[in-house]
XYZ file of C-alpha atoms in Angstrom:
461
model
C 16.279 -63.534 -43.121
C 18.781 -65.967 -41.433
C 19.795 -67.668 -43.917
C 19.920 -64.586 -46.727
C 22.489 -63.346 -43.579
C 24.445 -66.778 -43.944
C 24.729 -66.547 -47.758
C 26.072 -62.687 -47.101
C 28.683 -63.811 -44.481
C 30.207 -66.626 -46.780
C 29.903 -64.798 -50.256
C 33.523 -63.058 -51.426
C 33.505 -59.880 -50.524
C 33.385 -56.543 -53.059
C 37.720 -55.170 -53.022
C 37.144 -52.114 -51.952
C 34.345 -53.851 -48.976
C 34.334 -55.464 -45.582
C 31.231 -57.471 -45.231
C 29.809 -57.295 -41.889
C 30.166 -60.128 -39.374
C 27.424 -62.535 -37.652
C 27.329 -60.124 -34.499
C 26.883 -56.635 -36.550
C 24.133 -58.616 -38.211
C 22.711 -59.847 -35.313
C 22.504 -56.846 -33.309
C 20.644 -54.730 -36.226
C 18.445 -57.067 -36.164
C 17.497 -56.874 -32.383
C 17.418 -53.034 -32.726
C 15.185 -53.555 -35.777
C 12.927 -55.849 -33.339
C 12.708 -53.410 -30.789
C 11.333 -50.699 -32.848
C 8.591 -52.467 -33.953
C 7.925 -53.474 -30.755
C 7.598 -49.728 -29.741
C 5.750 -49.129 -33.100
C 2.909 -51.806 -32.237
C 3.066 -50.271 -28.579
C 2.164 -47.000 -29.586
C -0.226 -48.085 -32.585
C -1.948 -50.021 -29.320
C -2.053 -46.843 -27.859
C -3.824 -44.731 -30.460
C -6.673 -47.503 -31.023
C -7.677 -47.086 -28.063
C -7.831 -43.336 -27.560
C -12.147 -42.398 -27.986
C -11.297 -40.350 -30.713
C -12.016 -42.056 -34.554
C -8.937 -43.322 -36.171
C -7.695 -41.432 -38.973
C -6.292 -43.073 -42.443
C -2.079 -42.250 -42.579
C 0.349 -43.800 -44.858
C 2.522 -46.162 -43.164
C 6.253 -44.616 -42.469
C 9.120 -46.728 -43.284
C 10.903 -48.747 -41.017
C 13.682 -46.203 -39.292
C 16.958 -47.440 -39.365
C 18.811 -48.129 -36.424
C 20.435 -44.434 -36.212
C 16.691 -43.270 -35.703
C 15.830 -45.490 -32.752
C 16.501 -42.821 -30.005
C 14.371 -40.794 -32.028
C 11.344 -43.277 -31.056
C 9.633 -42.513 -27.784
C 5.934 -42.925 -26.378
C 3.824 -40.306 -25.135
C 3.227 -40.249 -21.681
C -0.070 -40.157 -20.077
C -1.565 -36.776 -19.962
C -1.456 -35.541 -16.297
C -4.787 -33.514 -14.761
C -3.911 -29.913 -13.685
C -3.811 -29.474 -9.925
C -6.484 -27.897 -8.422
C -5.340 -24.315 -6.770
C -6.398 -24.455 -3.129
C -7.441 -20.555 -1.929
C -4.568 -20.344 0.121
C -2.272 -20.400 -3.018
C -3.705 -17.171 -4.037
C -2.375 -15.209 -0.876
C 0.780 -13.082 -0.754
C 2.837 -11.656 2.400
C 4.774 -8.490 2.048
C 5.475 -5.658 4.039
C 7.790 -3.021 5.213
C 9.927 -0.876 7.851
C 10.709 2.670 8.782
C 13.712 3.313 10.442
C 14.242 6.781 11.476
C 16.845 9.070 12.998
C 15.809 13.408 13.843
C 18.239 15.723 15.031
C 17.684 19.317 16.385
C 19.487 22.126 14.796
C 17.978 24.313 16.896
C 15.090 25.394 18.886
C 12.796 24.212 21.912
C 13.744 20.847 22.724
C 12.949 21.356 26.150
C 10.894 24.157 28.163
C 9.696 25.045 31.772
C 6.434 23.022 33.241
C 3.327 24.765 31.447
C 4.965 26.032 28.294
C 5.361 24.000 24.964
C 8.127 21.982 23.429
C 8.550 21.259 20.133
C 6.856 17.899 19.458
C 5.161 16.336 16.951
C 1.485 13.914 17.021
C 2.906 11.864 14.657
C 6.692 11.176 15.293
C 7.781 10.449 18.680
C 11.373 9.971 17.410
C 11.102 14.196 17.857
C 11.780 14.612 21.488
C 14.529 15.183 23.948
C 17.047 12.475 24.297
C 15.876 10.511 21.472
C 17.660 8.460 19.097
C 17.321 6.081 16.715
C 13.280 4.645 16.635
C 11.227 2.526 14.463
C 8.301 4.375 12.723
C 6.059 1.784 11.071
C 7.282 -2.542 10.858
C 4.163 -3.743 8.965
C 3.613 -7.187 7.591
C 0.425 -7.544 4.984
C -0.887 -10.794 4.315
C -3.605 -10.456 1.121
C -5.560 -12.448 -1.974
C -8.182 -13.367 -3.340
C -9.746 -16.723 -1.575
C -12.240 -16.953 -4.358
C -13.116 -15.144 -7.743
C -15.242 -12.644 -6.469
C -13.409 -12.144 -2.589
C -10.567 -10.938 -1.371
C -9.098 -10.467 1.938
C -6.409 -7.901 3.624
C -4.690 -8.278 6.786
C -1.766 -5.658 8.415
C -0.713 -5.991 11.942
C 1.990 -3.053 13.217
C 5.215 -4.056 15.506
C 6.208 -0.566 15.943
C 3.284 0.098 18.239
C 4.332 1.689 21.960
C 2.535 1.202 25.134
C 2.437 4.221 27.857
C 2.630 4.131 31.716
C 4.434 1.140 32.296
C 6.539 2.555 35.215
C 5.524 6.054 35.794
C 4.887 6.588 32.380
C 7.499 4.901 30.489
C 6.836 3.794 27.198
C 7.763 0.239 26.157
C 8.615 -0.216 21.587
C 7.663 -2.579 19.472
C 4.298 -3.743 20.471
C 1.571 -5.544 17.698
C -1.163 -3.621 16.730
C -3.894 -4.398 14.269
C -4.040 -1.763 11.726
C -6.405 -3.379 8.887
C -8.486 -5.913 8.926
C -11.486 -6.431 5.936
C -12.806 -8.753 3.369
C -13.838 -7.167 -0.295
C -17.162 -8.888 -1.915
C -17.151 -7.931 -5.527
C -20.678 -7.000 -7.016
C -19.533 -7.250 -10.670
C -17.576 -9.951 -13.193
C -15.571 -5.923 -14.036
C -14.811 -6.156 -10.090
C -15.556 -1.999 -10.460
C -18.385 -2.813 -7.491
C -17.136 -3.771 -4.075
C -18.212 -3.638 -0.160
C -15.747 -3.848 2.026
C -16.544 -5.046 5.346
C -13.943 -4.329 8.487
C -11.649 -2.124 10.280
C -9.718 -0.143 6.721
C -8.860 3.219 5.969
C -11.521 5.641 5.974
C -12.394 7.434 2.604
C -11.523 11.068 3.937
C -8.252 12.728 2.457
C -6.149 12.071 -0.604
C -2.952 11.241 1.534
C -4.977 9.889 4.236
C -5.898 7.586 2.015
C -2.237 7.238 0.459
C -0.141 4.158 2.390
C 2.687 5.383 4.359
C 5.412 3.135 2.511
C 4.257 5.038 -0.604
C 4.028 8.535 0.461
C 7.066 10.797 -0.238
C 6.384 12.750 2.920
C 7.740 11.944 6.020
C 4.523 12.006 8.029
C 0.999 13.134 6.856
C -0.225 16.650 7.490
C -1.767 17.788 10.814
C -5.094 19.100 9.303
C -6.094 16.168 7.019
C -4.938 13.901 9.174
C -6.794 15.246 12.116
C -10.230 14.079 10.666
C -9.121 10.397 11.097
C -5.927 9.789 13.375
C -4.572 6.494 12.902
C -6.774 6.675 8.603
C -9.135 3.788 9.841
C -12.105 2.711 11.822
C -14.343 -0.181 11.984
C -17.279 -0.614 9.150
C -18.719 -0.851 6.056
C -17.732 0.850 3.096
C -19.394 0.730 -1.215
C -16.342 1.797 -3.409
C -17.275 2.345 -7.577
C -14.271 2.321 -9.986
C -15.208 3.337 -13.349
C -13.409 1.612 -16.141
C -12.239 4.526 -17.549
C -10.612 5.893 -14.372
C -8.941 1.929 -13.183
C -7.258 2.127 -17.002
C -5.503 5.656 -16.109
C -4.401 5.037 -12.548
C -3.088 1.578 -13.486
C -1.017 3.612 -16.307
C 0.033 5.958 -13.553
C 1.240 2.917 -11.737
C 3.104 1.397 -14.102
C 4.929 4.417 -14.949
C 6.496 4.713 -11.242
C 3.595 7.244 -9.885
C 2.901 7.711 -5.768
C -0.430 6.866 -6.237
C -3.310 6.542 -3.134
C -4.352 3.282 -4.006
C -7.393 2.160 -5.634
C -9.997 3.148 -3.378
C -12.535 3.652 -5.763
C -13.159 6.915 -7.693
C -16.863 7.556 -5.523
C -17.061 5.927 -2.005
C -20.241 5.472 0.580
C -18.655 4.673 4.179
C -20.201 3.682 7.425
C -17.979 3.690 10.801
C -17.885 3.678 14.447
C -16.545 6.892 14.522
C -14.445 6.351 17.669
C -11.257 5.742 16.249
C -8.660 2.993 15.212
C -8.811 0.207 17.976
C -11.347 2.264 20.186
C -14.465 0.670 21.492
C -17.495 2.660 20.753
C -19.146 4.668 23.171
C -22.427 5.761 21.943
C -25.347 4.413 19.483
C -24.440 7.035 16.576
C -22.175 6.021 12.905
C -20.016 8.323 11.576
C -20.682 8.642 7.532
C -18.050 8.925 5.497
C -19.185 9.942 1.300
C -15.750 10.677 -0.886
C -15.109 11.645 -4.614
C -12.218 11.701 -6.591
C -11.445 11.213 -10.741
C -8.125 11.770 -13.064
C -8.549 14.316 -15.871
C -5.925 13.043 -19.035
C -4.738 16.161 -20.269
C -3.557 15.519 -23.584
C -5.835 17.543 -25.179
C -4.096 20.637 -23.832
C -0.782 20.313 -26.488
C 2.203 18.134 -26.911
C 3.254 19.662 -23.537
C 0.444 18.127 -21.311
C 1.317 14.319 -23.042
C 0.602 12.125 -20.658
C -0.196 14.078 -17.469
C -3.002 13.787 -15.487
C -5.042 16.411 -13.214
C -6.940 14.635 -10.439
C -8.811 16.290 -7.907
C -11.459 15.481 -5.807
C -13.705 16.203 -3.009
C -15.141 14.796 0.566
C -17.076 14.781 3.913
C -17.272 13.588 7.277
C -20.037 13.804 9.860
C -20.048 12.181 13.328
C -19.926 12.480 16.932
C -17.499 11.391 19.102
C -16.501 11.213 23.107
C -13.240 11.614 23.248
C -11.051 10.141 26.059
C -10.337 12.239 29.067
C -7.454 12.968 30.534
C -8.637 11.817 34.190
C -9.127 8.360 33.015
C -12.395 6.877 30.520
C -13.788 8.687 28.078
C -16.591 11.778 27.822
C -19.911 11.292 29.023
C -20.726 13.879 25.997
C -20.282 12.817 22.297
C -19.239 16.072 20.291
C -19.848 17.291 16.787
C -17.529 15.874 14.488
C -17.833 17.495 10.928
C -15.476 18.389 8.129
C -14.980 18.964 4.344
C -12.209 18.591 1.981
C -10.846 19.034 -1.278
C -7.917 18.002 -2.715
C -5.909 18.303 -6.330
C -2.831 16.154 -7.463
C -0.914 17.424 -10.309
C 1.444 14.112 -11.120
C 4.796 14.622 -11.338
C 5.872 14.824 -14.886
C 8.696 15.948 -14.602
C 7.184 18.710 -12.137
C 4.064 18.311 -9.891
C 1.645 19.280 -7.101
C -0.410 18.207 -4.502
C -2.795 20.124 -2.301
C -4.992 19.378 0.332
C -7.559 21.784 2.611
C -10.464 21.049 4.907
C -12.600 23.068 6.983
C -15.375 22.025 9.890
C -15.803 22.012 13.578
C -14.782 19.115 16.104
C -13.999 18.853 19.677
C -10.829 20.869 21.138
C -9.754 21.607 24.853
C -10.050 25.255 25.534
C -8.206 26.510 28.769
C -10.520 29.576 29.513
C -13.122 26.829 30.870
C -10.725 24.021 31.611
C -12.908 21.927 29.460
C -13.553 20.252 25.586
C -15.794 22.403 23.810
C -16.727 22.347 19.876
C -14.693 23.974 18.318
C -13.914 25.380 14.451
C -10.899 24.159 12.852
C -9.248 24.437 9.146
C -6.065 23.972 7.327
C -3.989 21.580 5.082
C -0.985 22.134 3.107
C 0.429 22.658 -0.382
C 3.582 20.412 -1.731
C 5.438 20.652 -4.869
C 7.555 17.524 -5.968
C 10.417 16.533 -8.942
C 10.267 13.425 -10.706
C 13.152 13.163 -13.212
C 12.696 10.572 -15.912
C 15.565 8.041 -14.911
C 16.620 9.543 -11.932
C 16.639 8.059 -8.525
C 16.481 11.059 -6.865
C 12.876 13.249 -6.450
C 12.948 16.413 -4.558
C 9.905 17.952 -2.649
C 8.741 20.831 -0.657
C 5.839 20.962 1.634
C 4.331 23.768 3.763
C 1.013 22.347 6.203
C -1.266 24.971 8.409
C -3.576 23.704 10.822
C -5.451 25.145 13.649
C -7.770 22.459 15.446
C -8.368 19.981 18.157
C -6.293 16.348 18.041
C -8.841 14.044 18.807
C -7.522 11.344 19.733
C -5.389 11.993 22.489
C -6.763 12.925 26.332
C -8.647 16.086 26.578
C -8.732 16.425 22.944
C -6.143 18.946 22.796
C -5.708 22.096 20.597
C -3.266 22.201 17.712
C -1.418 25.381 16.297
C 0.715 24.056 13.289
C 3.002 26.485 10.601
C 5.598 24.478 9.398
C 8.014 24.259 6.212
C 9.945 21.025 4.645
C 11.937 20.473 2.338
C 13.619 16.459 1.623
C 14.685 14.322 -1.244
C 14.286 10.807 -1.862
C 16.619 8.574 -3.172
C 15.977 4.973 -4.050
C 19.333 3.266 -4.825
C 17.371 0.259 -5.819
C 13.700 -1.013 -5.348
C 14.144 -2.255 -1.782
C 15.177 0.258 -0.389
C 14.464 4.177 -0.165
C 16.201 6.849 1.460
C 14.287 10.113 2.943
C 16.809 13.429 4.390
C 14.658 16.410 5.269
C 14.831 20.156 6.426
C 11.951 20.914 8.715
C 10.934 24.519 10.232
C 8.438 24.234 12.893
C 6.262 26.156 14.765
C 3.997 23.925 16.800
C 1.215 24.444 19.840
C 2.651 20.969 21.647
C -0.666 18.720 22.144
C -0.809 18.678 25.925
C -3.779 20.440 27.684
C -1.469 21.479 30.329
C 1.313 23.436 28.000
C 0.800 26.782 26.761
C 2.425 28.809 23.672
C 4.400 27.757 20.376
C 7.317 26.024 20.354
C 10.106 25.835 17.148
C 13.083 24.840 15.836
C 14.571 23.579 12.786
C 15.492 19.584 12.316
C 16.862 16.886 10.354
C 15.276 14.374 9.779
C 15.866 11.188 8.026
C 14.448 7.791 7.318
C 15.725 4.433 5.898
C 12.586 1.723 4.671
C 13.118 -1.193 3.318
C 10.740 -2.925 1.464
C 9.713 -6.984 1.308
């Protein structure tokens, strides 16, 4: 090949052709050497894979334009194994809240009631701006078939610190629980833990979803604070995980899947309570999502879901003078509830009816006592909009259980708000409330009202 090159360099060239020098020569050729090099690399390569070789027709040598065209395969790298902490996810939220008097009872003599609220303490006399909820939720799945669910609170206050002075912003464990699947569907789990107790649609419903301000007095009243330490069974059909997950992705307030039938055993004392006597409150919860497309082109896509459950237990509530009741009182209720989704226009209804213990001032003393009520709310949910309207108007008459004494509640009240998510992170709540309330303190007598703003700002992470 040298010497056909040497012939080339000293034979006359073509007219209308430069012939190319020694070097040009040269340096194909070492770019012609280096492929094949590659080439016998790579042929190395594939002999010694396991797999049989397979008969191909030999390519041409490329030409030297093609040489960064040439490269190797590199080694084939093993997947890394995903440890079980890669499978968790932190998130949370915060309610920041502001509520103004209009008018009404924002103060009153010793003995008589002022307008106050069991679940907003921003609604008070000097208040200002407070912090409803800050809740962080660390969750996964640490294996196929378990999953875990952790929420502390930092919005949590603490009472009598000097002479009764509240101090903010105290941790408090809300939920706490492990899920063991049953099934390769995942439709069977038990749930083992402190968690929300199966017993009231928006009970059920997380706080960051609900368009409400606060939860209603008579649902709520069956489990103050939703959750208690135990054991719960939760069955989700197939049928009824495919239509809530459609109601999900379309933008729905949902309650979460908390199974469509539930079995629950508690404590029965209460969120963060020690328990006081040998007996479990049990807990047994229906609920399913009627598609009622059948009904005409104007029921596409809108679903009916109601639902039913019940609560028995007994429970000594804490007294006033200090410790808790040497007597553990009937604690028994049933609900129903119905949720018309919002398409545009929807409804939501809760009621429940039993007997629990109250404070009655004739004997100066917690007796058993009936109770009953819930509420009715209409909402607006304009395709595109950012805005969605509601209205809302509760009734309860009943005891609180979970303050001292177990006092006696006398509820009527009307609100109307909107909600206005600018974008996902953040939503905006302004409402109207007209209250008439029995204040929950033993020692107050008489209705108080007034009408409020309220607003609240959450942001979500």
């Amino acid at each position: 090949m040298l010497r056909a090159a040497a012939l080339m360099a000293v034979a006359p060239a073509p007219a209308m052709a430069q012939a190319p020098s020694i070097a040009d020569l040269q340096r194909q050729i070492d770019e012609l050497k280096a492929v094949i090099a590659e080439m016998k690399a790579a042929r190395t390569a594939v002999a010694a894979a396991p797999s049989p070789p397979v008969a191909s027709p030999v390519a041409p040598a490329p030409t030297p334009a093609q040489v960064a065209q040439v490269s190797v395969p590199a080694p084939a790298t093993p997947p890394k194994k995903e440890a079980w902490y890669d499978r968790l996810t932190l998130r949370g939220y915060t309610q920041l809240r502001f509520s103004e008097f209009l008018s009404g009872d924002r103060t009153a003599p010793a003995g008589v009631s002022r307008l106050r609220s069991v679940h907003d303490s921003g609604i008070g006399d000097g208040t200002n701006l407070t912090l409803r909820r800050v809740r962080l939720v660390l969750q996964g799945d640490i294996s196929d078939d378990v999953s875990l669910y952790l929420q502390p609170d930092f919005a949590t206050n603490v009472s009598n610190q000097t002479a009764g002075e509240r101090r903010e912003g105290f941790g408090q464990l809300r939920d706490a629980y492990v899920d063991a699947f049953l099934d390769d569907a995942h439709r069977f789990r038990l749930r083992f833990g402190q968690s929300k107790v199966p017993y009231g649609w928006e009970n059920m419903q997380s706080s960051s979803n609900r368009l409400t301000l606060d939860r209603s007095d008579a649902i709520n009243s069956a489990v103050p604070g939703e959750r208690d330490l135990g054991i719960v069974a939760y069955y989700t059909p197939t049928r009824v995980d495919r239509v809530w997950k459609r109601l999900a992705d379309d933008g729905q307030k949902l309650f979460g899947n908390y199974g469509a039938f539930a079995l629950a055993l508690y404590n029965g004392q209460g969120i963060n309570r020690t328990e006081t006597n040998d007996s479990l409150m049990t807990v047994a919860m229906a609920t399913w999502p009627f598609e009622l497309d059948a009904l005409g082109d104007g029921f596409a896509g809108q679903v009916l879901e109601v639902g039913a459950a019940g609560l028995r237990n007994r429970i000594n509530p804490e007294l006033g003078s200090g410790g808790t009741s040497d007597v553990s009182f009937a604690d028994e209720r049933f609900g129903i509830h119905a949720i018309l989704y919002p398409q545009p226009l929807g409804f939501q209804a809760e009621w429940n009816w039993g007997r629990g213990p109250e404070y009655d001032r004739a004997q100066g003393r917690i007796v058993t006592g009936p109770l009953n009520g819930g509420y009715v709310q209409s909402m607006l949910r304009l395709p595109g909009s950012k805005l969605m309207p509601y209205g809302r108007w509760q009734h309860y008459r009943g005891g609180w259980k979970a303050l001292p004494d177990a006092p006696r509640l006398e509820t009527d009240e009307f609100e109307i708000g909107l909600e206005w998510q600018p974008v996902p992170p953040l939503e905006l709540t302004v409402a109207f409330a007209r209250m008439h309330r029995l204040e929950a303190d033993p020692d107050r007598e008489g209705r108080a009202e007034g009408n409020l703003i309220r607003t609240q700002l959450q942001w979500n992470y």
